[in-house]
Amino acid sequence: MLYSSLVDADFLDTERYMELDKALIRGGYCSITELLERFNLFIKQLDEKSEDTKVNEIRREIRAKCIQMAKEKQGIFSLSVPTGGGKTLSSLAFALEHAKTHQLKRIIYVIPYTSIIEQNADVFRSAIGEDQVVEHHSSIDEDDATPKSRLAAENWDAPVIVTTSVQFFESLFAAKSSRCRKLHNIVDSVVILDEAQLVPVEFVAPILETMQLLVDHYHVSFVISTATQPAFKERIVDGHLFKGLKHIKEIMGGSEEVKLLYQSLIRNHVQFPDDINAVSSWEEISEELKSYDQVLCIVSDRKSCRELHNMMPKGTYHLSALMCGQHRSKIIKEIKKKLKDSESVRVVSTQLVEAGVDFDFPVVYRAFAGLDSIAQAAGRCNREGKLSRRGKVVVFNPPRKPPEGLLRKAADTTRSIVLDVEDPMAYSMFEKYFVELYWKANSLDKEGITDLLNPYHNELKECSIYFRTAAQKFRIIDDSTQKTIFVRYGEGENLINLLRAKGPDRWLMRKLQRYTVNVYTNQFKELRLRGAVEEVYPQIFALSSNLYYSEDTGLLVDETSYDPEYFIV
């Protein structure tokens, strides 16, 4: 923190001397009290326009509970609310009230996927003002960013920051001045971890240790917000200490109150296979899907997604990360319109729709997976509770097992705990699931980050802290195993041509982020051998032709020759 303060002070001092016009743009934000007043007015207007439904009534009750609990002393809070319960606005209500109560300076909203960031940031802007919210992530469009917001992203001096888990946690372990610059502005803040169950299992230990450090010494409060609470609490498991978080306070009350909340928001029935190990073929699944006018099927890998989609009738939508962000956004918008207009719509997707994509299907199929993924999939079924009956969620065993590693362990853990259980989706099941999953994991600190940052954890017991090594090893996304390809979809064609002609200007590279697909290194080599990828600028690659990109399924890769663990999402 001292280093961060020094670095930022140096940057700002230099800026005031060398670029006074920039320095004058900084600051000028509303106070937390003013933001809370704006938010309350927004909520009042929203409630007046909202339909008088049971789901909306429960959402208002959840928000009221958040405001009440915000006056509690600082620390670590959990917000356990079923999918579709209005966590986004309720968590912001808590954060603003908590910040006002404890004179905190800002709210930092940490989200796992950039696709959710844009959606949530828009909600926040509507609630508290366009210029009060700063997005900090790789996909932000330079045309949408103001000079003021671009400066605020450098050191997080705005009142509300919306960022990714990768940006937030990797910055906490970083050794570069540009990334450490903002860290001192995490002091005196409320940090909301949205969809916290997606914290990478292999980094759980160093992440939880750092969170506890920020709470104990830097006046930070955390809100762990999700429908499927991970087992982050410190506990003894089979005689071993799990060094988790201490004194987590549940905003929605005690376990019985949370249980009643979950029961009040049951909008669908989750149907597991009678024979928990019985496998369904893609042909069988496709035939079942064809019998519904509106249905969503979620599978665990790209290859399965494409195989099943190929068996579906023409007009069935496909969603996976082999499609660039701009393409996915277009398809999601079309799907939502068809759902709203009660038109026939069938979708086959990877799990990318399980967080932040507010679909509302009457029927959802989910390939066997972790219990948290099944719950998130169920959150895309009868979300608004408008069906005259409960929605239908069908869990099935696909012909291909999940990839080796965590995804398979997650599915196996679910299989072992739902046997002979009356209500597999009960709130209490999620803690049981995560405790077992963490116990089965090979490591909760696969790179030994906590040891590297322990001054006396070495053979000589000397005071040595390996900051730079820890920074190099803490990589939530391992860039060394992936390559980014710019695709010729929509405006991507013209942008790639501009890149070839003018080189990688910052604004151009930002725009191109919406037209990228990440592939694994061996896939990339295969595409290069086929002539599908060309180097348009040193170490910058793009598709050589739009023939290698499908309007239906995105980037065309020959998946037969690769290890299945490469085809996640």
CSV table of N, CA and C in Angstrom, one decimal, residues 284-339:
chain,number,residue,atom,x,y,z
A,284,GLU,N,-30.9,-38.3,-28.6
A,284,GLU,CA,-32.0,-38.3,-27.7
A,284,GLU,C,-32.3,-36.9,-27.2
A,285,ILE,N,-31.2,-36.2,-26.8
A,285,ILE,CA,-31.4,-34.9,-26.3
A,285,ILE,C,-32.0,-33.9,-27.3
A,286,SER,N,-31.5,-34.0,-28.6
A,286,SER,CA,-32.0,-33.1,-29.6
A,286,SER,C,-33.5,-33.4,-29.9
A,287,GLU,N,-33.9,-34.7,-29.9
A,287,GLU,CA,-35.3,-35.0,-30.1
A,287,GLU,C,-36.2,-34.4,-29.0
A,288,GLU,N,-35.7,-34.4,-27.8
A,288,GLU,CA,-36.4,-33.8,-26.6
A,288,GLU,C,-36.5,-32.3,-26.8
A,289,LEU,N,-35.4,-31.7,-27.2
A,289,LEU,CA,-35.4,-30.2,-27.3
A,289,LEU,C,-36.3,-29.8,-28.4
A,290,LYS,N,-36.4,-30.6,-29.5
A,290,LYS,CA,-37.3,-30.2,-30.6
A,290,LYS,C,-38.7,-30.2,-30.3
A,291,SER,N,-39.1,-30.8,-29.2
A,291,SER,CA,-40.5,-30.9,-28.8
A,291,SER,C,-41.0,-29.6,-28.1
A,292,TYR,N,-40.1,-28.7,-27.8
A,292,TYR,CA,-40.4,-27.4,-27.1
A,292,TYR,C,-40.3,-26.3,-28.1
A,293,ASP,N,-41.2,-25.3,-28.0
A,293,ASP,CA,-41.1,-24.1,-28.8
A,293,ASP,C,-40.0,-23.1,-28.2
A,294,GLN,N,-39.9,-23.1,-26.9
A,294,GLN,CA,-38.9,-22.2,-26.2
A,294,GLN,C,-38.1,-23.1,-25.3
A,295,VAL,N,-36.8,-23.3,-25.6
A,295,VAL,CA,-36.0,-24.1,-24.7
A,295,VAL,C,-34.5,-23.7,-24.8
A,296,LEU,N,-33.8,-23.8,-23.7
A,296,LEU,CA,-32.4,-23.5,-23.6
A,296,LEU,C,-31.7,-24.8,-23.1
A,297,CYS,N,-30.6,-25.2,-23.8
A,297,CYS,CA,-29.8,-26.3,-23.4
A,297,CYS,C,-28.4,-25.8,-23.2
A,298,ILE,N,-27.8,-26.1,-22.0
A,298,ILE,CA,-26.5,-25.7,-21.6
A,298,ILE,C,-25.6,-26.9,-21.5
A,299,VAL,N,-24.4,-26.9,-22.2
A,299,VAL,CA,-23.5,-28.0,-22.1
A,299,VAL,C,-22.1,-27.4,-21.5
A,300,SER,N,-21.2,-28.3,-21.3
A,300,SER,CA,-20.0,-27.9,-20.5
A,300,SER,C,-18.8,-27.6,-21.4
A,301,ASP,N,-18.9,-27.8,-22.7
A,301,ASP,CA,-17.7,-27.5,-23.6
A,301,ASP,C,-18.1,-27.1,-25.0
A,302,ARG,N,-17.2,-26.5,-25.7
A,302,ARG,CA,-17.5,-26.0,-27.0
A,302,ARG,C,-17.8,-27.1,-28.0
A,303,LYS,N,-17.1,-28.2,-27.9
A,303,LYS,CA,-17.3,-29.3,-28.9
A,303,LYS,C,-18.7,-29.9,-28.8
A,304,SER,N,-19.1,-30.1,-27.6
A,304,SER,CA,-20.4,-30.6,-27.3
A,304,SER,C,-21.5,-29.6,-27.8
A,305,CYS,N,-21.2,-28.4,-27.6
A,305,CYS,CA,-22.2,-27.3,-28.0
A,305,CYS,C,-22.4,-27.4,-29.6
A,306,ARG,N,-21.3,-27.5,-30.3
A,306,ARG,CA,-21.4,-27.5,-31.7
A,306,ARG,C,-22.0,-28.8,-32.2
A,307,GLU,N,-21.7,-29.9,-31.6
A,307,GLU,CA,-22.2,-31.2,-32.0
A,307,GLU,C,-23.7,-31.3,-31.9
A,308,LEU,N,-24.2,-30.8,-30.7
A,308,LEU,CA,-25.7,-30.8,-30.4
A,308,LEU,C,-26.4,-29.8,-31.3
A,309,HIS,N,-25.8,-28.6,-31.5
A,309,HIS,CA,-26.4,-27.6,-32.4
A,309,HIS,C,-26.5,-28.2,-33.8
A,310,ASN,N,-25.6,-28.9,-34.3
A,310,ASN,CA,-25.7,-29.5,-35.6
A,310,ASN,C,-26.8,-30.5,-35.8
A,311,MET,N,-27.3,-31.0,-34.7
A,311,MET,CA,-28.5,-31.9,-34.8
A,311,MET,C,-29.8,-31.2,-34.7
A,312,MET,N,-29.8,-29.9,-34.4
A,312,MET,CA,-31.0,-29.2,-34.2
A,312,MET,C,-31.5,-28.6,-35.5
A,313,PRO,N,-32.8,-28.2,-35.5
A,313,PRO,CA,-33.4,-27.6,-36.7
A,313,PRO,C,-32.8,-26.3,-37.0
A,314,LYS,N,-32.9,-25.9,-38.3
A,314,LYS,CA,-32.4,-24.6,-38.8
A,314,LYS,C,-33.0,-23.5,-38.0
A,315,GLY,N,-32.3,-22.5,-37.6
A,315,GLY,CA,-32.8,-21.4,-36.8
A,315,GLY,C,-32.5,-21.5,-35.3
A,316,THR,N,-32.0,-22.7,-34.9
A,316,THR,CA,-31.6,-22.9,-33.5
A,316,THR,C,-30.3,-22.0,-33.3
A,317,TYR,N,-30.3,-21.3,-32.2
A,317,TYR,CA,-29.2,-20.4,-31.9
A,317,TYR,C,-28.1,-21.2,-31.2
A,318,HIS,N,-26.8,-20.8,-31.4
A,318,HIS,CA,-25.6,-21.3,-30.8
A,318,HIS,C,-24.9,-20.2,-30.1
A,319,LEU,N,-24.4,-20.5,-28.8
A,319,LEU,CA,-23.7,-19.5,-28.1
A,319,LEU,C,-22.4,-20.2,-27.5
A,320,SER,N,-21.3,-19.7,-27.8
A,320,SER,CA,-20.0,-20.1,-27.1
A,320,SER,C,-19.0,-19.1,-27.3
A,321,ALA,N,-17.8,-19.3,-26.6
A,321,ALA,CA,-16.7,-18.3,-26.7
A,321,ALA,C,-15.9,-18.4,-28.0
A,322,LEU,N,-16.4,-19.3,-28.9
A,322,LEU,CA,-15.8,-19.3,-30.2
A,322,LEU,C,-16.4,-18.2,-31.1
A,323,MET,N,-17.4,-17.6,-30.5
A,323,MET,CA,-18.0,-16.4,-31.1
A,323,MET,C,-17.4,-15.2,-30.5
A,324,CYS,N,-17.1,-14.1,-31.2
A,324,CYS,CA,-16.6,-12.9,-30.6
A,324,CYS,C,-17.7,-12.2,-29.8
A,325,GLY,N,-17.2,-11.3,-28.9
A,325,GLY,CA,-18.2,-10.6,-28.0
A,325,GLY,C,-19.3,-9.9,-28.8
A,326,GLN,N,-18.9,-9.2,-29.9
A,326,GLN,CA,-19.9,-8.5,-30.6
A,326,GLN,C,-21.0,-9.4,-31.2
A,327,HIS,N,-20.6,-10.6,-31.7
A,327,HIS,CA,-21.4,-11.6,-32.2
A,327,HIS,C,-22.4,-12.1,-31.2
A,328,ARG,N,-21.8,-12.5,-30.0
A,328,ARG,CA,-22.6,-13.0,-28.9
A,328,ARG,C,-23.7,-12.0,-28.4
A,329,SER,N,-23.3,-10.7,-28.4
A,329,SER,CA,-24.2,-9.7,-27.9
A,329,SER,C,-25.4,-9.6,-28.9
A,330,LYS,N,-25.1,-9.7,-30.2
A,330,LYS,CA,-26.2,-9.6,-31.2
A,330,LYS,C,-27.1,-10.8,-31.0
A,331,ILE,N,-26.6,-12.0,-30.9
A,331,ILE,CA,-27.4,-13.2,-30.7
A,331,ILE,C,-28.3,-13.1,-29.5
A,332,ILE,N,-27.7,-12.7,-28.3
A,332,ILE,CA,-28.4,-12.6,-27.1
A,332,ILE,C,-29.5,-11.6,-27.2
A,333,LYS,N,-29.3,-10.5,-27.9
A,333,LYS,CA,-30.4,-9.5,-28.1
A,333,LYS,C,-31.5,-10.1,-28.9
A,334,GLU,N,-31.2,-10.9,-29.9
A,334,GLU,CA,-32.2,-11.5,-30.7
A,334,GLU,C,-33.0,-12.5,-29.9
A,335,ILE,N,-32.3,-13.3,-29.1
A,335,ILE,CA,-33.0,-14.3,-28.3
A,335,ILE,C,-34.0,-13.7,-27.3
A,336,LYS,N,-33.5,-12.6,-26.6
A,336,LYS,CA,-34.3,-11.9,-25.6
A,336,LYS,C,-35.6,-11.3,-26.3
A,337,LYS,N,-35.5,-10.8,-27.5
A,337,LYS,CA,-36.6,-10.3,-28.2
A,337,LYS,C,-37.6,-11.3,-28.5
A,338,LYS,N,-37.1,-12.5,-29.0
A,338,LYS,CA,-38.0,-13.6,-29.3
A,338,LYS,C,-38.8,-14.1,-28.1
A,339,LEU,N,-38.0,-14.2,-27.0
A,339,LEU,CA,-38.7,-14.6,-25.7
A,339,LEU,C,-39.8,-13.6,-25.3
